[in-house]
Coordinates of C-alpha atoms in Angstrom, one line a residue:
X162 CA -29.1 45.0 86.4
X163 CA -30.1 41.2 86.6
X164 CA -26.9 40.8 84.5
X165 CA -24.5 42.9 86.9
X166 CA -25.7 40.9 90.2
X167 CA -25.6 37.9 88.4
X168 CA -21.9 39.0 88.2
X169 CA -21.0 39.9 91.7
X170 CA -23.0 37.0 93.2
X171 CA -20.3 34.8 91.3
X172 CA -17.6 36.9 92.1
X173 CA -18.4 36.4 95.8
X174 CA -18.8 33.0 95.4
X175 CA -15.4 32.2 93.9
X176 CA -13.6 34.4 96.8
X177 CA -15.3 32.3 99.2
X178 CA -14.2 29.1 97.2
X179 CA -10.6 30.4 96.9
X180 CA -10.7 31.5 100.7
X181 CA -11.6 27.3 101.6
X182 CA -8.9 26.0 99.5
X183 CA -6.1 28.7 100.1
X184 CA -6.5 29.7 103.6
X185 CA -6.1 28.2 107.0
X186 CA -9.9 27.2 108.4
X187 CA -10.5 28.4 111.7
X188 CA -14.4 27.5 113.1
X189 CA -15.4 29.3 116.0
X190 CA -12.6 29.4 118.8
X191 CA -10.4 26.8 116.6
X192 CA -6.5 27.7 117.2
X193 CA -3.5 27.1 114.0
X194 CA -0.4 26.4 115.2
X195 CA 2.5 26.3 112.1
X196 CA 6.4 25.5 112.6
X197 CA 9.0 26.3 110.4
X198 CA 10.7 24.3 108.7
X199 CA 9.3 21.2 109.4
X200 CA 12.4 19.6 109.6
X201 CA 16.5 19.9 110.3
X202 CA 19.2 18.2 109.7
X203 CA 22.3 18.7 112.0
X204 CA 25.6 17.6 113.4
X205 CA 26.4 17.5 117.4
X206 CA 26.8 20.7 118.5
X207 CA 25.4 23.0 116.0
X208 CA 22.0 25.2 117.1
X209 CA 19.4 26.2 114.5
X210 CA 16.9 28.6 115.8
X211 CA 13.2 27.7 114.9
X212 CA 10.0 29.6 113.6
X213 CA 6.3 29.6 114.2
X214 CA 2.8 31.4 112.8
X215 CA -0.3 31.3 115.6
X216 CA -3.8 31.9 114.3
X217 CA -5.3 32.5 116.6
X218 CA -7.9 35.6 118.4
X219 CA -5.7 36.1 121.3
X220 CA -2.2 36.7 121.4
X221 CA -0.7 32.9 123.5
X222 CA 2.4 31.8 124.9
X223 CA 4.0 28.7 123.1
X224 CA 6.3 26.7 124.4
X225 CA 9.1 24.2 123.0
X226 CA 10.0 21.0 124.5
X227 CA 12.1 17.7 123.1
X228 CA 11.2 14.2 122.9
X229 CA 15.1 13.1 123.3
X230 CA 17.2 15.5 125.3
X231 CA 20.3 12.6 124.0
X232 CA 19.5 13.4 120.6
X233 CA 19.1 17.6 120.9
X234 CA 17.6 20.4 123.1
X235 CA 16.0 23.3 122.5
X236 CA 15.8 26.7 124.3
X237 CA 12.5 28.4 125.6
X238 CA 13.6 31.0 122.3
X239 CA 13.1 27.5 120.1
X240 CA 16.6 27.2 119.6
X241 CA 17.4 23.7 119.0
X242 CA 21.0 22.3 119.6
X243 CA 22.5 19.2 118.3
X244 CA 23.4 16.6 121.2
X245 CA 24.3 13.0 119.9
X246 CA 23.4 10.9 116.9
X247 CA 19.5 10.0 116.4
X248 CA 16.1 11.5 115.8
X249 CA 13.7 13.3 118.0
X250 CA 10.8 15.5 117.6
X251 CA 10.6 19.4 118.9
X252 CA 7.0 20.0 120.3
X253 CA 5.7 23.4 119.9
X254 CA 3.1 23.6 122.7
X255 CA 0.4 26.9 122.7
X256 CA -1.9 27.9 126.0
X257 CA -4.8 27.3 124.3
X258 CA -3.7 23.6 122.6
X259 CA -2.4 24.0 119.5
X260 CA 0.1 22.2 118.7
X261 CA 2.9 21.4 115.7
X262 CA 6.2 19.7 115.4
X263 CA 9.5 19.4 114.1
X264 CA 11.5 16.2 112.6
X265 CA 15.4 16.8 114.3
X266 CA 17.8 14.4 112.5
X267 CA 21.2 14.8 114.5
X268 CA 24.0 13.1 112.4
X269 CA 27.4 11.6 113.9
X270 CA 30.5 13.5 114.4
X271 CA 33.2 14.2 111.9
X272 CA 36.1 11.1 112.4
X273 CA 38.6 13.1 113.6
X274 CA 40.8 10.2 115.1
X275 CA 41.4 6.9 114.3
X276 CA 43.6 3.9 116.3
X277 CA 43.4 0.4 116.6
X278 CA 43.0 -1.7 119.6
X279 CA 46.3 -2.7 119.8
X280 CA 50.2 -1.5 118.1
X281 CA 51.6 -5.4 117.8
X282 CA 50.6 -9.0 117.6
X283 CA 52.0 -12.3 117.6
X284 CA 50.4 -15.0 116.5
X285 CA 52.1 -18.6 114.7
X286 CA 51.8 -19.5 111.2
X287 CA 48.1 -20.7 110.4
X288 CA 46.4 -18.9 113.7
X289 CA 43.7 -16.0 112.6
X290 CA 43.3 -13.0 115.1
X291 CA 41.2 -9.7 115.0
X292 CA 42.1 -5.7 114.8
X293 CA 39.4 -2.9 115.8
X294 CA 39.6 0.3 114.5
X295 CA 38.6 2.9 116.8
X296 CA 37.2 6.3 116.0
X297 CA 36.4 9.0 118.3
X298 CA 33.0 9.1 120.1
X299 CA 29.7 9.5 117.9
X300 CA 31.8 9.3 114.8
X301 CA 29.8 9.2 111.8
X302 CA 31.3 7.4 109.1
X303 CA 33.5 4.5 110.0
X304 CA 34.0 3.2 106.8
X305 CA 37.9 1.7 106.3
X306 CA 40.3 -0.5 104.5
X307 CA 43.0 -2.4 105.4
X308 CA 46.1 -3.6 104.0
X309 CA 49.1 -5.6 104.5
X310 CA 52.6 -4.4 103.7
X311 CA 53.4 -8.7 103.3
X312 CA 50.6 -11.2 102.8
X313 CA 52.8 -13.7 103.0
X314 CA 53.4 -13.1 106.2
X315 CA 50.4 -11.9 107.4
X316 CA 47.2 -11.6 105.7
X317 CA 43.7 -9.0 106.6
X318 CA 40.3 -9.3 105.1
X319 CA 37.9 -6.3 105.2
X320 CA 37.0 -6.7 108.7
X321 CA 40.2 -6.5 109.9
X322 CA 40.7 -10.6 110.6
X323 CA 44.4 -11.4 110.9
X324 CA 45.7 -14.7 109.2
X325 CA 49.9 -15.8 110.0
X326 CA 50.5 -17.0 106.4
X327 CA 54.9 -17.1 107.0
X328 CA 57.2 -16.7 109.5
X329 CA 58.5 -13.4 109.8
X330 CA 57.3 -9.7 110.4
X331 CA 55.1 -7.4 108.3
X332 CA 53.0 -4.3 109.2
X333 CA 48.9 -4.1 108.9
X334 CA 47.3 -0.6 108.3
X335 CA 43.9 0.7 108.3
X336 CA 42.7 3.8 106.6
X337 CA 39.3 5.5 106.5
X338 CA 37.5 7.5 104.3
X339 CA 38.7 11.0 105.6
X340 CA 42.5 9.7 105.4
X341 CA 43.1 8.9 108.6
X342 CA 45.1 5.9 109.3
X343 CA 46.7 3.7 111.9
X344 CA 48.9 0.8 112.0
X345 CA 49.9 -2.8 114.0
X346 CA 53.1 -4.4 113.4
X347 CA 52.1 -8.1 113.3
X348 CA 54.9 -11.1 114.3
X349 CA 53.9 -14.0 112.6
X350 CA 56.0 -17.2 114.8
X351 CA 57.2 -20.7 113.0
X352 CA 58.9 -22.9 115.0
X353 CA 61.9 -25.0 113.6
X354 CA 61.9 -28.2 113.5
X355 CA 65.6 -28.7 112.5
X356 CA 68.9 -26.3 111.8
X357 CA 71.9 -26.9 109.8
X358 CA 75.2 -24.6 109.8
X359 CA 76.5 -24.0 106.6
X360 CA 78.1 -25.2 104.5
X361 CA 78.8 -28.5 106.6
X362 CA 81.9 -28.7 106.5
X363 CA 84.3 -26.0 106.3
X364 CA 88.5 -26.2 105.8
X365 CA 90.0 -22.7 105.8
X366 CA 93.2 -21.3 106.1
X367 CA 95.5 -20.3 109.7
X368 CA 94.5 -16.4 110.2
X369 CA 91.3 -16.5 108.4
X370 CA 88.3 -14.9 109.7
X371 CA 84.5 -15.8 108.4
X372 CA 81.2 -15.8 109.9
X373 CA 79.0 -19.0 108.8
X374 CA 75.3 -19.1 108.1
X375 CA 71.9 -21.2 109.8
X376 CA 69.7 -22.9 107.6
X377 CA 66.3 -24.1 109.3
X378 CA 63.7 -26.4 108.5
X379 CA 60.9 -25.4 107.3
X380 CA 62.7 -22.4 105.8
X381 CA 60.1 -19.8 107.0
X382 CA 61.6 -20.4 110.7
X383 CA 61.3 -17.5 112.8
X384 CA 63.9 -19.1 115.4
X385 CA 66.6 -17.2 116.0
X386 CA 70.8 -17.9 116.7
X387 CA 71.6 -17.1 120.4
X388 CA 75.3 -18.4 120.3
X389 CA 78.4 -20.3 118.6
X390 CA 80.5 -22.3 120.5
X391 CA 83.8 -24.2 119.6
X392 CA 85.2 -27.2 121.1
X393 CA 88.9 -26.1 120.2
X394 CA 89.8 -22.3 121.1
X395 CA 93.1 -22.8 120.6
X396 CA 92.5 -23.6 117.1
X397 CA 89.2 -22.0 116.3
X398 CA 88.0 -18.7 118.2
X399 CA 84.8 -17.7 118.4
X400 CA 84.4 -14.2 119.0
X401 CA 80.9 -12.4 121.0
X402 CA 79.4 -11.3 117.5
X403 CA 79.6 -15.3 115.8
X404 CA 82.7 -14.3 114.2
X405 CA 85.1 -17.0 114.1
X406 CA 88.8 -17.0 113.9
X407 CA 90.9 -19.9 112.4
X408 CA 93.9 -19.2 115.2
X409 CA 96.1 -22.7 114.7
X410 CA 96.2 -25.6 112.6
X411 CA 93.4 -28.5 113.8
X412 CA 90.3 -29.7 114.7
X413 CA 87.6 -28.2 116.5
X414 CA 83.6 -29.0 116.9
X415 CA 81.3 -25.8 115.7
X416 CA 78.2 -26.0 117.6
X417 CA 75.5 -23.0 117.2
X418 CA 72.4 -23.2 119.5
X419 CA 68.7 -21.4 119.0
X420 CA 66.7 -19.1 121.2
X421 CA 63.7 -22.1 120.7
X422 CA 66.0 -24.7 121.7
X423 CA 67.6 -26.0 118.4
X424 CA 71.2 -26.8 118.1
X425 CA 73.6 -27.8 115.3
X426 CA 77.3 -28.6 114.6
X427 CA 80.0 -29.1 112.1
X428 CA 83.6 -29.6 112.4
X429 CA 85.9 -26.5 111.1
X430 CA 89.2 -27.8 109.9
X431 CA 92.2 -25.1 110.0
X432 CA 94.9 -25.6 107.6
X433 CA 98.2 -23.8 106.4
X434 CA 97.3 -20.6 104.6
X435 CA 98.1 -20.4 101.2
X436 CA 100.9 -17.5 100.3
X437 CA 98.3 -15.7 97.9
X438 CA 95.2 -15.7 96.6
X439 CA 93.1 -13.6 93.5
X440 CA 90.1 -14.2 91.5
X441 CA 89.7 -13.9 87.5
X442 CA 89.1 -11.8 86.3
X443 CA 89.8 -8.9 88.4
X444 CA 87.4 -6.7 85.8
X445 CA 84.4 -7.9 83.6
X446 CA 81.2 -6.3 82.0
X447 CA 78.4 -8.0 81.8
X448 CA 74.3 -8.0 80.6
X449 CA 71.6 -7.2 83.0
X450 CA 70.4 -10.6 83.6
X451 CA 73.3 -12.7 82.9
X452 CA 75.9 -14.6 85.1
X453 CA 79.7 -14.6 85.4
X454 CA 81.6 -17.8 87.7
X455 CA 84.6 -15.9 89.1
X456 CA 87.5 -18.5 89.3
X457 CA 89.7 -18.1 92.8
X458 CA 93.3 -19.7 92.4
X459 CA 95.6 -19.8 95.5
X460 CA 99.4 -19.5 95.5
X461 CA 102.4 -21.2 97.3
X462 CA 105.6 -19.1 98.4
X463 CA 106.9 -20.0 94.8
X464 CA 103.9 -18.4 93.2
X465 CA 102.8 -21.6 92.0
X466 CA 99.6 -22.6 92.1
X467 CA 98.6 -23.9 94.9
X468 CA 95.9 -27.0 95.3
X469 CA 96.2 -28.2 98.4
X470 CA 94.5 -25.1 99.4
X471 CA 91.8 -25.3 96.7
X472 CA 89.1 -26.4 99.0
X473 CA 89.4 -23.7 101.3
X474 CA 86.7 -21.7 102.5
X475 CA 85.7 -18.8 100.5
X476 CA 83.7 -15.5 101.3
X477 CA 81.9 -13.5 98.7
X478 CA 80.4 -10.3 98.9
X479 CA 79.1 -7.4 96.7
X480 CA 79.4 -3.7 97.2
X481 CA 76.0 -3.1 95.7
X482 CA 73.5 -6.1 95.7
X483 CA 71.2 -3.8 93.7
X484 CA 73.4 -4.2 90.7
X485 CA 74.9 -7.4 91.2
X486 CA 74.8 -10.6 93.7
X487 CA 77.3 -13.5 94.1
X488 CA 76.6 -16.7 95.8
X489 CA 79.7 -19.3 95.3
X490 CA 81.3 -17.5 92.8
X491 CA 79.0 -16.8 90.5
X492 CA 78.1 -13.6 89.9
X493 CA 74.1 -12.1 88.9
X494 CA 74.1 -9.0 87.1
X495 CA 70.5 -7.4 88.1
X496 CA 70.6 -3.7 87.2
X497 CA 72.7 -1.3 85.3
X498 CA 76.0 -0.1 87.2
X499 CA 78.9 -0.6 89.1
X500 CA 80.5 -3.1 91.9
X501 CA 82.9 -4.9 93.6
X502 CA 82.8 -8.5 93.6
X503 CA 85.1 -9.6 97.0
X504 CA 86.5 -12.7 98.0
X505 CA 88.1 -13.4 101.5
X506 CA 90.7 -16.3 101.9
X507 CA 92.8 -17.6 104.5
X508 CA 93.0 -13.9 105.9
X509 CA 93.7 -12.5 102.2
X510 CA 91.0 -10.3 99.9
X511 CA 90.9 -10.2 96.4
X512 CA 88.0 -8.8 93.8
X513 CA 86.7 -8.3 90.5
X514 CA 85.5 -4.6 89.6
X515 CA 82.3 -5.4 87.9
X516 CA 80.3 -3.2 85.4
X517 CA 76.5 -4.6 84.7
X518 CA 75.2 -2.6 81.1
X519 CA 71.7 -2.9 79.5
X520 CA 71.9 -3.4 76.0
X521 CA 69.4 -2.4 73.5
X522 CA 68.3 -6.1 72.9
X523 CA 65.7 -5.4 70.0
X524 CA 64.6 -2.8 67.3
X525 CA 60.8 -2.5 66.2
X526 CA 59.4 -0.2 63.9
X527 CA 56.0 1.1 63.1
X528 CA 56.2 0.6 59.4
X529 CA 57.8 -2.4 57.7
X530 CA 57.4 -1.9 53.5
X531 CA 55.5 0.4 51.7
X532 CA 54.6 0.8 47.8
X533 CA 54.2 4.8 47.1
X534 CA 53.2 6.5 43.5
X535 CA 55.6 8.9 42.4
X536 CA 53.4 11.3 42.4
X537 CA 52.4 11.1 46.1
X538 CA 56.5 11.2 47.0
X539 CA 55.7 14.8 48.1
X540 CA 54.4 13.3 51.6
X541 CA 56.9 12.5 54.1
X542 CA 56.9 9.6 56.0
X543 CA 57.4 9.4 60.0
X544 CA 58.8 6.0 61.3
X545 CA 58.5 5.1 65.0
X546 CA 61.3 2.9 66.6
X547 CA 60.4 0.7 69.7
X548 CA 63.2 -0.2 71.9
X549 CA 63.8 -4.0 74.0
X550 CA 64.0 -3.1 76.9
X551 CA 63.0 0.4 77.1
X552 CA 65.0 1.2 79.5
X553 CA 68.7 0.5 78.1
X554 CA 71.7 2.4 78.9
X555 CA 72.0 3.7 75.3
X556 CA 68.9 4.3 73.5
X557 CA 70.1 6.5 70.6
X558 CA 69.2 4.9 67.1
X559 CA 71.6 5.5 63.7
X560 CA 69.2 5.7 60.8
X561 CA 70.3 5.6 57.4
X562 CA 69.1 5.0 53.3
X563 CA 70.8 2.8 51.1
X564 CA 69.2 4.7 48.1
X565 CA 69.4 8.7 48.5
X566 CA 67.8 8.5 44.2
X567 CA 64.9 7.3 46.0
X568 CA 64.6 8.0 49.9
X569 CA 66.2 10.0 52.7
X570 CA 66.0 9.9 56.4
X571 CA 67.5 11.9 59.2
X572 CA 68.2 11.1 63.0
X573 CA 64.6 11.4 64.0
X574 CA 63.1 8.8 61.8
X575 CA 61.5 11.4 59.2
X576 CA 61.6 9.9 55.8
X577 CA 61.8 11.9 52.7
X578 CA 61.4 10.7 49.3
X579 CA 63.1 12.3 46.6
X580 CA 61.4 11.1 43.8
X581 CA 62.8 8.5 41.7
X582 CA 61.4 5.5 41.2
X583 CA 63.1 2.1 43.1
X584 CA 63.4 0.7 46.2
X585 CA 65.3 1.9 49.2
X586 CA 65.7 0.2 52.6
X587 CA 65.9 2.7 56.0
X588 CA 68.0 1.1 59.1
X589 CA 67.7 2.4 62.4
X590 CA 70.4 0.4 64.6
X591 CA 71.7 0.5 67.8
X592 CA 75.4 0.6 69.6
X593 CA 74.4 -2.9 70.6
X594 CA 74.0 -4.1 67.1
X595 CA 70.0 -4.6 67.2
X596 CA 69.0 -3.3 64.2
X597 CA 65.2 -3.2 62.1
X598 CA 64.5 -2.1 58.4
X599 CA 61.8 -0.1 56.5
X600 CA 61.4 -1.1 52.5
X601 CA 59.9 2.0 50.7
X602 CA 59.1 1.4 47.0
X603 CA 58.1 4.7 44.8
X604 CA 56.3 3.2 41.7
X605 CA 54.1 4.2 38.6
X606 CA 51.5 1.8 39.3
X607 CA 50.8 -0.2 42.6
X608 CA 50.8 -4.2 42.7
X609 CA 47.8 -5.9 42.6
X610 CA 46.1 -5.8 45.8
X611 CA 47.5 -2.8 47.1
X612 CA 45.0 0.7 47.3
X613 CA 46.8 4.4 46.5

């Protein structure tokens, strides 16, 4: 018996313990108020409804009330709703004075536009301005990255600072991290200190037409040409576009003036026309990369030719810059293809039809010798070819073996050996005439030096 209560008076003792350390403590009228969860995290407009235990003897009203009605509200249900970025605390308030509370954490709003303070600037050549990007109210993250289309015209840092590096016209975007982006176009002004027409001095042929060019000083000018003007219009026209046309044998004054107030002039000397006129050749091929001088030759009435009319003015042009340009004559081939090289002379036309090729410039191959035991001829060998420049018109490769006793290859670089003993040499070349070599040897023992 002394044993058992022993027994149950520990027994009670421990649910008493447990009770204390697991169990609310209430002493006399004491009230427990508990809130669940203790804390949310939400965006602007959504509601989350809360929870709450009472301990208490009598059932009690609570009540629910917000510290920041900016930041969220809640409901006399407890539901709390999302208002604006921030933090604020729901009270939980019962009729007797318990009380508990709840963290709210209210995060910004989803960037769903994005825009920038303004759609253009102008600004000269060394001056730094600003762009804002601008999201839509209580947008959370504002994060972006900008970028020039030229920097050097126009240059942005990460904060969207502006800097006119060169005259002329570029475009400056911003993009954030949800894809959203929006652009300025940016004018970046240089003003001229000095034109020039050319070329200088021009003779051309009775009926020709032509249209001359502006040079400016510094070359990044911005300035633009407003109008031509001639001091002779009975011997040179000029026509509302800048277009001039050599109308009579003479003189005249060529005078071109600038929207910032520079001005310029040559004198334009029109001269009997020659009978003909042609280039040579009137068809060429050429390598990407290299350049071809066109010869023009005029002709008198006696198709002889003609050099009083040597010196006069000449207009070149290419149907297809991409593949070829031509400044004075000579021609720069720039990418595989076709055009028409044109020259315009005292009112005649003549061309050159061009043809630009890529040309397989260099072979390299993986493998350049290699000493093989008879007995391991079995194994084929796989050469790789490596083509300068990759990208030439005509990549195919002709392989061949000198020695079919000791090796054969076919069209894809696969080597075979056939198993007698010597040396044989494998060429892959190309239409172009670049060519590289592999040296296989099949021996009975392997030079000094060398590993099976």
């Amino acid at each position: 018996m002394k044993t058992a209560l022993g027994k149950l008076t520990k027994l009670i003792a421990a649910l008493i313990i447990g009770t204390l350390l697991f169990a609310p403590m209430r002493f006399g009228s004491e009230d427990y108020l508990y809130a669940h969860p203790r804390s949310v995290r939400m965006n602007p407009g959504d509601s989350y409804p809360l929870s709450y235990r009472l301990e208490a003897d009598a059932p009690q009203k609570v009540s629910y009330s917000t510290t920041n009605d900016a930041v969220a509200t809640v409901s006399e249900a407890g539901v709390v709703t999302g208002v604006g970025p921030g933090s604020a605390q729901i009270r939980l308030d019962a009729e007797n004075g318990a009380r508990a509370t709840v963290q709210i954490q209210v995060a910004g709003l989803r960037a769903s536009t994005l825009a920038l303070n303004t759609d253009s600037i102008t600004l000269e050549k060394g001056q730094i301005t600003g762009l804002r990007a601008i999201f839509n109210d209580k947008a959370d993250n504002t994060l972006v990255r900008w970028h020039s289309d030229d920097e050097s015209i126009a240059r942005v840092d990460a904060i969207g600072r502006v800097s006119g590096m060169g005259g002329g016209d570029t475009r400056i975007t911003v993009t954030s991290k949800d894809g959203l982006t929006a652009s300025a176009d940016v004018h970046v002004h240089v003003a001229g200190n000095a034109m020039r027409i050319t070329p200088e001095s021009v003779t051309v042929g009775m009926g020709t037409y032509l249209r001359l060019g502006t040079r400016y000083i510094p070359s990044d000018t911005t300035d633009q040409v407003t109008h031509w003007t001639s001091s002779n219009e009975n011997v040179l026209r000029v026509q509302s576009d800048g277009t001039l046309f050599a109308a009579a044998e003479g003189q005249s004054i060529l005078a071109v003036f600038s929207r910032d107030g520079l001005s310029a002039s040559t004198i334009v000397t029109v001269d009997t026309p020659a009978a003909d006129f042609e280039i040579s050749p009137a068809a060429a091929t050429v390598d990407r990369g290299n350049q071809l001088t066109l010869e023009p030759r005029f002709f008198d009435a006696d198709g002889n030719v003609d050099e009083d009319s040597s010196s006069h003015y000449i207009t070149w042009t290419s149907s297809d810059p991409s593949v070829a340009t031509v400044q004075d004559g000579v021609v720069t081939a720039v990418a595989s293809g076709t055009a028409r090289i044109s020259a315009s002379a005292d009112g005649r036309i003549a061309s050159c039809s061009l043809k630009v090729q890529t040309l397989v410039e260099e072979v390299k191959l993986n493998l350049s010798q290699m000493y093989v035991l008879r007995e391991q001829t079995v194994i084929p060998i796989q050469l790789e070819a490596e083509l300068v420049p990759a990208d030439a018109d005509n990549t195919r490769l002709e392989w061949s073996a000198d020695n079919d006793l000791v090796a054969t290859v076919n069209q894809r670089g696969l080597v075979t050996l056939t198993g007698g003993y010597g040396t044989a040499t494998i060429v892959a070349k190309n239409e172009s005439g670049a060519q590289a070599q592999f040296v296989v040897n099949v021996v009975a023992e392997l030079p000094d030096g060398l590993e099976g």
